[in-house]
PDB file of C-alpha atoms and ligand atoms in Angstrom:
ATOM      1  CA  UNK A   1      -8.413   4.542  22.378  1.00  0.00           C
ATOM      2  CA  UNK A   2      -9.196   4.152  18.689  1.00  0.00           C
ATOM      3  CA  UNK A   3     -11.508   6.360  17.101  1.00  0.00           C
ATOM      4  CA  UNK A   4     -14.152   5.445  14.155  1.00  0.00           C
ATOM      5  CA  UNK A   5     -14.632   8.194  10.900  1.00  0.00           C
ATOM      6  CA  UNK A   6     -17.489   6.721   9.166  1.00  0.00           C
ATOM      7  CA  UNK A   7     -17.179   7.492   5.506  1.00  0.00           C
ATOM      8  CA  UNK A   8     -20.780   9.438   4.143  1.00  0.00           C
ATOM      9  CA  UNK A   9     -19.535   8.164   0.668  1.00  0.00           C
ATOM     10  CA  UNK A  10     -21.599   4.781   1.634  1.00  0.00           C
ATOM     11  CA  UNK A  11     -24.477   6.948   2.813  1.00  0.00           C
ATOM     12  CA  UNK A  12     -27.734   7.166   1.588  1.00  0.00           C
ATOM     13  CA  UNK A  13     -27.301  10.956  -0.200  1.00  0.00           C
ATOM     14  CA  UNK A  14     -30.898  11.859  -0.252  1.00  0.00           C
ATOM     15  CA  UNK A  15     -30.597  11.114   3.461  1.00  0.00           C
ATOM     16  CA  UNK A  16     -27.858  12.123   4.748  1.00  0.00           C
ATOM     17  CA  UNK A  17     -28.439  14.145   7.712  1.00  0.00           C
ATOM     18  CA  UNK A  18     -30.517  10.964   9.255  1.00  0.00           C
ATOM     19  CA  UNK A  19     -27.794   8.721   8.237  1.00  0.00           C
ATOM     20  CA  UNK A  20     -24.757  10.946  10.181  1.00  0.00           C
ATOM     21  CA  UNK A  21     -27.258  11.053  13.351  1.00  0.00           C
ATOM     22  CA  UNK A  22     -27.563   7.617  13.511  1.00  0.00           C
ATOM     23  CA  UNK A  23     -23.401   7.428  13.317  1.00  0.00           C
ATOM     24  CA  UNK A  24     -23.130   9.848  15.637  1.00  0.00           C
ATOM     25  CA  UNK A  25     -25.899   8.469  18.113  1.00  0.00           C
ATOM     26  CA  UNK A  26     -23.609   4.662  17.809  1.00  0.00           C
ATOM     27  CA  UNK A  27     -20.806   6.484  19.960  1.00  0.00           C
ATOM     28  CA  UNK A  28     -18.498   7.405  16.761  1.00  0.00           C
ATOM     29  CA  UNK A  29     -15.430  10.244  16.848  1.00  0.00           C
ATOM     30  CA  UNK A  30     -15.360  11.593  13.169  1.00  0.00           C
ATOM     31  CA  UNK A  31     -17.022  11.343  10.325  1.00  0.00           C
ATOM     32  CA  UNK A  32     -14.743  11.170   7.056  1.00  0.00           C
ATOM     33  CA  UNK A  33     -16.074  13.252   3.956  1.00  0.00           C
ATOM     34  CA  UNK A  34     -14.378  12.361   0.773  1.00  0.00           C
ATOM     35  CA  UNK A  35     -13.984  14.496  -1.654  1.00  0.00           C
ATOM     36  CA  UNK A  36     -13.291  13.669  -5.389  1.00  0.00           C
ATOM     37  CA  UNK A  37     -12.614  15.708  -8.229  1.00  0.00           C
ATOM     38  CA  UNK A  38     -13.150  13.482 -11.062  1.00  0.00           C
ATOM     39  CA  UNK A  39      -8.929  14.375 -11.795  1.00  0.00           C
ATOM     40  CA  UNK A  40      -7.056  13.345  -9.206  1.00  0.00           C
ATOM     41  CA  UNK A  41      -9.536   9.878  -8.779  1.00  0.00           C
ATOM     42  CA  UNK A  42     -11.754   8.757 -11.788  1.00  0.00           C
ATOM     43  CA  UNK A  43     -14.695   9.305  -9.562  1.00  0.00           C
ATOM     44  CA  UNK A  44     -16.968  12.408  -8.816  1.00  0.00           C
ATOM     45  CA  UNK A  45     -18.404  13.211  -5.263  1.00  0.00           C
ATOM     46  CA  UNK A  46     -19.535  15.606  -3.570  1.00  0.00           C
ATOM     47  CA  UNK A  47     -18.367  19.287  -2.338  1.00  0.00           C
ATOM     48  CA  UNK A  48     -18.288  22.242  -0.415  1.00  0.00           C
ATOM     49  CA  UNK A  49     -22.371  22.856  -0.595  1.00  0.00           C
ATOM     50  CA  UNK A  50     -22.585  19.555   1.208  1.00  0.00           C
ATOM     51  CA  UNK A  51     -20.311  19.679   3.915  1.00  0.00           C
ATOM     52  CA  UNK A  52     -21.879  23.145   4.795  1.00  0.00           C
ATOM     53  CA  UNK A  53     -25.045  21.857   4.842  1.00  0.00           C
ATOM     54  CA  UNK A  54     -24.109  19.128   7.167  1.00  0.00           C
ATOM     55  CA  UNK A  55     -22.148  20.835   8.979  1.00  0.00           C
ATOM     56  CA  UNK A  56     -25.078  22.168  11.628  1.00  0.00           C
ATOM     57  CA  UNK A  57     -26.436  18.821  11.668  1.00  0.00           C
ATOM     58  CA  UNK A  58     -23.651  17.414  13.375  1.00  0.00           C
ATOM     59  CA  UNK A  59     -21.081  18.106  16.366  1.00  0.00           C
ATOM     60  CA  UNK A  60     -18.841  15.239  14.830  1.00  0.00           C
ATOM     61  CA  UNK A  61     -15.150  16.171  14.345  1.00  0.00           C
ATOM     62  CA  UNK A  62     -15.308  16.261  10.266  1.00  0.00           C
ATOM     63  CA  UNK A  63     -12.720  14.259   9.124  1.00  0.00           C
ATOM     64  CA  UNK A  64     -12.202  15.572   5.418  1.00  0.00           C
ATOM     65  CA  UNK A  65      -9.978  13.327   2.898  1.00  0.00           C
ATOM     66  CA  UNK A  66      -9.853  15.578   0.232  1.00  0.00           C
ATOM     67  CA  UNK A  67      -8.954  13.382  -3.276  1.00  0.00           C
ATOM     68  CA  UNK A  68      -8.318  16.782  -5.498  1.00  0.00           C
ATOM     69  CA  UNK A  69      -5.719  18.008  -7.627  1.00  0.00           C
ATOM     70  CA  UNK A  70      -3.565  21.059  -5.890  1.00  0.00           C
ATOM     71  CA  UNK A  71      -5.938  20.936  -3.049  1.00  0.00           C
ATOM     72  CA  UNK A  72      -4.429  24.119  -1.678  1.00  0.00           C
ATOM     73  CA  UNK A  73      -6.212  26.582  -3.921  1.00  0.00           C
ATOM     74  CA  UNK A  74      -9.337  25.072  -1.962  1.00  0.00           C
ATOM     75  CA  UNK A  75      -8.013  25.042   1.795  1.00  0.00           C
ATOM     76  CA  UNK A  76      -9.554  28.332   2.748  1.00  0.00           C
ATOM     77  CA  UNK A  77     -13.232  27.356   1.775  1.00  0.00           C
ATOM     78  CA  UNK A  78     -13.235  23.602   2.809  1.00  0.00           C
ATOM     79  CA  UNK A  79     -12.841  25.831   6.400  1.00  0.00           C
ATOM     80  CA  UNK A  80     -15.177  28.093   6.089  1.00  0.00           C
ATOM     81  CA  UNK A  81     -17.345  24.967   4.874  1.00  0.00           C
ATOM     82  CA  UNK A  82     -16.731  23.260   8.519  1.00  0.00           C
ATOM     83  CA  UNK A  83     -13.864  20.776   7.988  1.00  0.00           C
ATOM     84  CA  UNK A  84     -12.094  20.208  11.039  1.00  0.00           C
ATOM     85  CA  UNK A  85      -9.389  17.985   9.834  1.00  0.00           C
ATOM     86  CA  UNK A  86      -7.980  18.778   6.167  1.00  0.00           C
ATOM     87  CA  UNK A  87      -6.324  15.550   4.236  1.00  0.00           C
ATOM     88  CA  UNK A  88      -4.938  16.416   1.052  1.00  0.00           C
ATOM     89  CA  UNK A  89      -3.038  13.258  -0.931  1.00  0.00           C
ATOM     90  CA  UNK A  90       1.092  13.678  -0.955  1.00  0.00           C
ATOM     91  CA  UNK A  91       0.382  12.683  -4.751  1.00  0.00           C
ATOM     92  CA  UNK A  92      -1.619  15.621  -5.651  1.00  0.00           C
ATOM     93  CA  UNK A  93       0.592  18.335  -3.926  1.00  0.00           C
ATOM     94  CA  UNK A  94       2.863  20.356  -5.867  1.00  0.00           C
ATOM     95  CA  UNK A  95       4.174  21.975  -2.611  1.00  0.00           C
ATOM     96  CA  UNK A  96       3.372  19.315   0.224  1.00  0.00           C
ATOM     97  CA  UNK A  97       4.984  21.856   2.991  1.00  0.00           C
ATOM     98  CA  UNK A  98       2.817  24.622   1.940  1.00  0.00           C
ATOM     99  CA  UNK A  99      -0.656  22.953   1.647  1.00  0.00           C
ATOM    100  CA  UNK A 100       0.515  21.310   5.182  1.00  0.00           C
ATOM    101  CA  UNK A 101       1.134  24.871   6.529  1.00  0.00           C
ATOM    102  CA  UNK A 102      -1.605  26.744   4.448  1.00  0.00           C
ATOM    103  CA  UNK A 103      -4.199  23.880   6.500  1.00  0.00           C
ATOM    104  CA  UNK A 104      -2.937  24.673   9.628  1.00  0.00           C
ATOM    105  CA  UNK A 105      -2.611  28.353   9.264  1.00  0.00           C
ATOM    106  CA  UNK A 106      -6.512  27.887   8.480  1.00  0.00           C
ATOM    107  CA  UNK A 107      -6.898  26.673  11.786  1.00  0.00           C
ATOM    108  CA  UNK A 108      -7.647  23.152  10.927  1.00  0.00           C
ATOM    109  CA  UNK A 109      -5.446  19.627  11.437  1.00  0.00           C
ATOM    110  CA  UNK A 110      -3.237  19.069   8.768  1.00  0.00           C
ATOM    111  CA  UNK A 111      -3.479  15.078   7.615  1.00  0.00           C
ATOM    112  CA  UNK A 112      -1.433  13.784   4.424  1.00  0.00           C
ATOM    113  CA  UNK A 113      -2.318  10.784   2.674  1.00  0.00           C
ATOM    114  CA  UNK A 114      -0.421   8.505   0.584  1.00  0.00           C
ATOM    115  CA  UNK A 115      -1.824   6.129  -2.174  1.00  0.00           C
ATOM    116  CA  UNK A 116      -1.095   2.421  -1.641  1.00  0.00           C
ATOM    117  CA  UNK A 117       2.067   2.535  -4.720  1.00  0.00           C
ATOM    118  CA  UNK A 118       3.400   5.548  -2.494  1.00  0.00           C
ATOM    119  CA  UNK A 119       6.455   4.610   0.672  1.00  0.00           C
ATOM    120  CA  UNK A 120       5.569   6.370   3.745  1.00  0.00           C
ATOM    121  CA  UNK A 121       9.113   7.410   3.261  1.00  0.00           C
ATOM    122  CA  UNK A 122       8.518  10.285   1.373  1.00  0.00           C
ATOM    123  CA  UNK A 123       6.305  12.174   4.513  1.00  0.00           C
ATOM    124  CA  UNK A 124       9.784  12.053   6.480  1.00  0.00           C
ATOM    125  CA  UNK A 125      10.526  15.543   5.612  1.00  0.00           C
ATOM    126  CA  UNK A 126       7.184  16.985   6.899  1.00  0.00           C
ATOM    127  CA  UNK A 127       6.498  15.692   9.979  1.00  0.00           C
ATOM    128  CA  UNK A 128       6.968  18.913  11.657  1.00  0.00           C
ATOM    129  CA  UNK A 129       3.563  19.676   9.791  1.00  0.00           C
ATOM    130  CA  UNK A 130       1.450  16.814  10.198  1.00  0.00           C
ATOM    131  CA  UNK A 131      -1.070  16.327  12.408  1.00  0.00           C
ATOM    132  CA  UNK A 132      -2.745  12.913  10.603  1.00  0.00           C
ATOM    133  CA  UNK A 133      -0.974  10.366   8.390  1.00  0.00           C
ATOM    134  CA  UNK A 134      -3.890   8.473   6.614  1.00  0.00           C
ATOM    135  CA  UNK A 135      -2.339   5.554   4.668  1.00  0.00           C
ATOM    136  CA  UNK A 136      -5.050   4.308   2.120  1.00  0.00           C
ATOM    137  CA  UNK A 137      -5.823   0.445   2.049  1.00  0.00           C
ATOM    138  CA  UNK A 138      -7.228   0.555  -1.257  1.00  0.00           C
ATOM    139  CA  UNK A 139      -6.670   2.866  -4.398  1.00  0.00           C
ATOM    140  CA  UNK A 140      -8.295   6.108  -3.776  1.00  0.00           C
ATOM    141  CA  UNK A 141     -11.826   6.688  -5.791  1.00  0.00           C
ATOM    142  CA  UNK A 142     -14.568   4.042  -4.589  1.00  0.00           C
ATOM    143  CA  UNK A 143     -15.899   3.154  -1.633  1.00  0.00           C
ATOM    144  CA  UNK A 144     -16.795  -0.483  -1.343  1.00  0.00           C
ATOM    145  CA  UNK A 145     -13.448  -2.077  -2.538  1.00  0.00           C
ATOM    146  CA  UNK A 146     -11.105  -4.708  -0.787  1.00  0.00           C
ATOM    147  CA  UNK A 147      -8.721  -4.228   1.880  1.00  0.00           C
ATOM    148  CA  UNK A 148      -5.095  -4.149   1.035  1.00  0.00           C
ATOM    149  CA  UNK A 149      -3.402  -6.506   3.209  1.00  0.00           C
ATOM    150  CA  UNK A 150       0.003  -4.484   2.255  1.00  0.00           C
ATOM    151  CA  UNK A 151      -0.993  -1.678   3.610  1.00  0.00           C
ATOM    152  CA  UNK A 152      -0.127  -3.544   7.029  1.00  0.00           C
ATOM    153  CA  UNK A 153       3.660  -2.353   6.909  1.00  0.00           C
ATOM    154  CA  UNK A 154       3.177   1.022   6.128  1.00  0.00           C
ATOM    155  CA  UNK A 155       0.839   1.699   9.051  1.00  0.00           C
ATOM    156  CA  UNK A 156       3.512   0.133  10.824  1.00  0.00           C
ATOM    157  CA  UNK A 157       6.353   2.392   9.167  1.00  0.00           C
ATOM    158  CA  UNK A 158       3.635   5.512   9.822  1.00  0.00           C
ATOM    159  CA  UNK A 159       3.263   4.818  13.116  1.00  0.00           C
ATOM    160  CA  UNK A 160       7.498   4.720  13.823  1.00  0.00           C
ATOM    161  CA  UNK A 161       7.841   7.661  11.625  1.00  0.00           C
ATOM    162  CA  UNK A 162       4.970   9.393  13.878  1.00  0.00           C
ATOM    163  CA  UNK A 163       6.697   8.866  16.604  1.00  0.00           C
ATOM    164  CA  UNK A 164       9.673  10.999  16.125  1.00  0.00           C
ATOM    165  CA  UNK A 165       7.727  14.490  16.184  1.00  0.00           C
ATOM    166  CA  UNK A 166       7.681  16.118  18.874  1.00  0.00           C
ATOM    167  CA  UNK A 167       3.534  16.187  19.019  1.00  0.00           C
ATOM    168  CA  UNK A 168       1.037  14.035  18.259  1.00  0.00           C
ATOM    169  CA  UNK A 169       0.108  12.832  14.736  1.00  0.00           C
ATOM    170  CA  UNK A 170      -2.638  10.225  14.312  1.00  0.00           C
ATOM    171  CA  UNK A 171      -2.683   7.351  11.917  1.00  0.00           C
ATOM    172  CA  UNK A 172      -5.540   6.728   9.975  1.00  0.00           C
ATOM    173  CA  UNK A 173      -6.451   3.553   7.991  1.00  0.00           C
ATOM    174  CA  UNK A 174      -8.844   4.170   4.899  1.00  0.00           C
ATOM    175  CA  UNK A 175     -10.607   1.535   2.311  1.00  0.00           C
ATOM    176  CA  UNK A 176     -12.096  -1.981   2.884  1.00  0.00           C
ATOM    177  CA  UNK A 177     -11.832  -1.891   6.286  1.00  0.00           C
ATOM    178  CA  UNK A 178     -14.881  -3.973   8.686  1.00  0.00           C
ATOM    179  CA  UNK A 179     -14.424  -5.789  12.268  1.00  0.00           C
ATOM    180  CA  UNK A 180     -13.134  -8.629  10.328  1.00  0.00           C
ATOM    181  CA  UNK A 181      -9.567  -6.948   9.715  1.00  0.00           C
ATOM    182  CA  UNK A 182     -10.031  -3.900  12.283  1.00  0.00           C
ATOM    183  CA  UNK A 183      -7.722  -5.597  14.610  1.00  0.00           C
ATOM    184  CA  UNK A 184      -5.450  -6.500  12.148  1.00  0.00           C
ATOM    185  CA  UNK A 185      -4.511  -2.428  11.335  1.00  0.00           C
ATOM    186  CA  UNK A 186      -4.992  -1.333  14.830  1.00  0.00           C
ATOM    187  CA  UNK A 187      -2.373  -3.999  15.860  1.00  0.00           C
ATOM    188  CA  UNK A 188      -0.211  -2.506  12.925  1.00  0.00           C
ATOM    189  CA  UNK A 189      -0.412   0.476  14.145  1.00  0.00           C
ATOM    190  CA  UNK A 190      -3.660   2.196  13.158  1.00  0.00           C
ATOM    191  CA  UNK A 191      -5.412   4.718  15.416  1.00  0.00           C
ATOM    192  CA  UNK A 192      -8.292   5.866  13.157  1.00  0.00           C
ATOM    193  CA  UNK A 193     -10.446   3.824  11.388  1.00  0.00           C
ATOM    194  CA  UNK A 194     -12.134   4.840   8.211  1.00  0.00           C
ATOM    195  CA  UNK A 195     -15.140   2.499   7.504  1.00  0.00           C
ATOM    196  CA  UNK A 196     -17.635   3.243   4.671  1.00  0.00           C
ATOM    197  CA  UNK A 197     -19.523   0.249   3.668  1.00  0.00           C
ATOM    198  CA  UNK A 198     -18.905  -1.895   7.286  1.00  0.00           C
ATOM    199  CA  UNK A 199     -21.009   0.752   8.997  1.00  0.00           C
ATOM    200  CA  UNK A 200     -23.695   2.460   6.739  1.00  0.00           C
ATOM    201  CA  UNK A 201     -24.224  -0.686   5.125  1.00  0.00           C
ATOM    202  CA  UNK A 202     -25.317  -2.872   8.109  1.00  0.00           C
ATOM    203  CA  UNK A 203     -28.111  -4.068   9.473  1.00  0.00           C
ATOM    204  CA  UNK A 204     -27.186  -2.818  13.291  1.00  0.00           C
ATOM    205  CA  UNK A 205     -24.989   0.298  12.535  1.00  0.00           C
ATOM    206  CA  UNK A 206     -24.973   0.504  16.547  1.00  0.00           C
ATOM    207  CA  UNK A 207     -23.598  -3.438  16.287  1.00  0.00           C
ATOM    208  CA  UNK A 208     -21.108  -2.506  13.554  1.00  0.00           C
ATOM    209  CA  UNK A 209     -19.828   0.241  15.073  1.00  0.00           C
ATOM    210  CA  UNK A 210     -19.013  -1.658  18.141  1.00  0.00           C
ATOM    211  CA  UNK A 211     -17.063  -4.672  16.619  1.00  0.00           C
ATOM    212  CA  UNK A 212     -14.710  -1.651  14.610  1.00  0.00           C
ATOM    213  CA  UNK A 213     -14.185  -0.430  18.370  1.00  0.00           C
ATOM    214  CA  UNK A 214     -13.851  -3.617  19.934  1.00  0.00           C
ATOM    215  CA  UNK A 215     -10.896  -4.237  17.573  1.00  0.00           C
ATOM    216  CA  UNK A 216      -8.253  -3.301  20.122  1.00  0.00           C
ATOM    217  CA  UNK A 217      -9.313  -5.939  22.638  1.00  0.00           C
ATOM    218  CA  UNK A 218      -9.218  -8.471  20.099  1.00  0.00           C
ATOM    219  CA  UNK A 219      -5.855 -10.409  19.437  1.00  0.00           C
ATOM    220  CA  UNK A 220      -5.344  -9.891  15.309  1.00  0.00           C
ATOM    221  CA  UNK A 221      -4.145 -13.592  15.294  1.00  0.00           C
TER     222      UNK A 221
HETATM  223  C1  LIG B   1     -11.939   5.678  -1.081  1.00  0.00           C
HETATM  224  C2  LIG B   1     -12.380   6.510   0.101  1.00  0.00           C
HETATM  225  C3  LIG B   1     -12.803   5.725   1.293  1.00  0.00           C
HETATM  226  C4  LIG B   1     -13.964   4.807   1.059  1.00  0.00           C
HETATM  227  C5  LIG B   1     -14.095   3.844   2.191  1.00  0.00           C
HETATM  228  O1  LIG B   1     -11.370   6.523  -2.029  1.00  0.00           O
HETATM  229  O2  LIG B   1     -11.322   7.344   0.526  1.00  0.00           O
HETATM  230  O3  LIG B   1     -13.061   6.582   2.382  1.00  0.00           O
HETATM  231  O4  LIG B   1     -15.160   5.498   0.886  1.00  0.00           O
HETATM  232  O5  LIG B   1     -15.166   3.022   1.920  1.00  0.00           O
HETATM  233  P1  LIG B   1     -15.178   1.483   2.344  1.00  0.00           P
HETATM  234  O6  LIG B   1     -15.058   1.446   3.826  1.00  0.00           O
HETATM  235  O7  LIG B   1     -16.508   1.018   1.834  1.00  0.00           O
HETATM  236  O8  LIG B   1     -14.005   0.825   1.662  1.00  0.00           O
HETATM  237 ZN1  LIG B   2     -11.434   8.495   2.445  1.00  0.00          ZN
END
């Protein structure tokens, strides 16, 4: 079954608690916080006050993509924060292995993310410490952009690299994506799918919610 992680980045932020109830009332799995530092991304977010304040509003799994350079200085208060799931970019790592370990040791699932200029190649080494491979569809740093149609081969080449460990590591799809290309990356391969805009910015979020699910009874063609 696919899961949905709603992206709060497309949220209303003076709202927010309302808006993550409303995702969480349509049936979702996770809800993906991205964080930016402004470094890593030319774009500023949020932080760790937010996620802890959200954090007893919600019993969603919180999926967090963290967009920051040498995210592993910041692994033991994203936890304490509530993050369940811990993405840090391969890009932004000066030691991938020990950020992987550092997450888990934390007590949190390890995901790794790769920009869309970066072969899924290069995780090969670390699979014994990934839990999540989240390939990104658009360039990290705005929500709102276009889907990446060649992003389509590496969920593919994720999702054959994934299965050679010896445990299970999801693949997550992140940027542009909406029912109109859901079935598209869950035929490639995807497993997760991040959707900012599609969901907080329709009409029915209920409605919206249920096309991204519907996407693996759909034929992509
Ligand atoms: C981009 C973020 C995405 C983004 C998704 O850097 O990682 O999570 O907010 O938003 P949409 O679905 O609107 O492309
Ligand atoms: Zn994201």
């Amino acid at each position: 079954m696919i899961k949905i992680s709603p992206s709060v980045l497309a949220c209303d932020f003076a709202h927010m608690a309302d808006d993550v109830k409303r995702v969480e009332d349509a049936g979702v799995e996770y809800l993906h916080l991205d964080v930016m530092d402004g470094m890593f991304v030319p774009n500023i977010s949020f932080g760790v006050p937010v996620i802890t304040s959200l954090r007893p509003c919600s019993k969603l799994i919180f999926d967090t993509h963290l967009m920051i350079e040498d995210p592993i200085r910041y692994v033991e208060v994203f936890k304490k924060a509530g993050a369940d799931i811990l993405t840090v970019h391969y890009e932004a790592c000066p030691d991938v292995r020990a950020a992987l370990e550092a997450i888990r040791a934390a007590g949190m699932k390890a995901g790794i993310s790769v920009k869309p200029k970066t072969p899924v190649s290069v995780l090969a080494p670390y699979l014994d410490v990934i839990d999540l491979i989240l390939i990104m569809s658009v360039e990290p740093g705005f929500g709102g952009q276009s889907f990446m149609p060649e992003s389509l081969p590496k969920l593919a080449a994720a999702r054959t690299l994934a299965m050679q460990a010896d445990h299970v590591i999801e693949i997550e799809v992140d940027g542009g994506i909406s029912p109109k290309n859901a079935s598209l990356v869950v035929a490639a391969g995807a497993d997760v799918l991040v959707a900012g805009s599609a969901v907080f910015h329709a009409a029915d979020v209920k409605a919206a919610v249920d096309a991204l699910k519907n996407a693996e009874n759909v034929s992509p063609l």
